[in-house]
XYZ file of C-alpha atoms in Angstrom:
47
model
C -32.881 9.240 11.065
C -35.545 6.725 9.947
C -35.825 3.498 11.365
C -38.316 0.881 10.131
C -38.780 -2.304 12.022
C -40.210 -5.216 10.602
C -42.587 -7.806 12.404
C -42.075 -11.559 12.427
C -43.548 -11.877 9.141
C -42.480 -8.831 7.113
C -44.745 -10.262 4.261
C -48.083 -9.699 6.436
C -47.091 -7.400 9.346
C -46.784 -3.612 8.735
C -43.648 -2.202 9.839
C -43.281 0.358 12.675
C -41.625 3.726 11.694
C -39.542 5.845 13.847
C -38.049 9.164 13.201
C -35.310 10.466 15.380
C -36.517 7.664 17.901
C -39.943 8.579 18.243
C -42.637 6.240 16.974
C -44.489 8.236 14.146
C -46.734 5.704 12.719
C -46.874 2.307 10.628
C -45.796 1.836 7.199
C -48.197 -0.229 5.152
C -46.949 0.291 1.627
C -44.345 -2.376 0.774
C -42.743 -3.024 -2.915
C -43.598 -6.455 -4.670
C -40.310 -8.009 -3.213
C -41.533 -7.104 0.540
C -39.170 -4.148 1.027
C -40.024 -0.915 2.535
C -40.731 1.818 0.005
C -38.898 4.194 2.443
C -35.737 2.322 1.938
C -35.222 4.497 -1.184
C -35.033 7.614 1.165
C -32.568 6.168 3.182
C -34.321 4.515 5.818
C -32.620 1.913 8.363
C -34.188 -1.496 7.823
C -34.005 -3.366 11.210
C -35.439 -6.725 11.137
């Protein structure tokens, strides 16, 4: 399962993305409203 973690300021802080508990990288591409593009693939957004 994908989990995306926002920083304190989602508008400026890239999200950390983990897959099955392993940190896989940083997601920097966000939609205009500040939500993660990964959301469309069923990612769990954790603030």
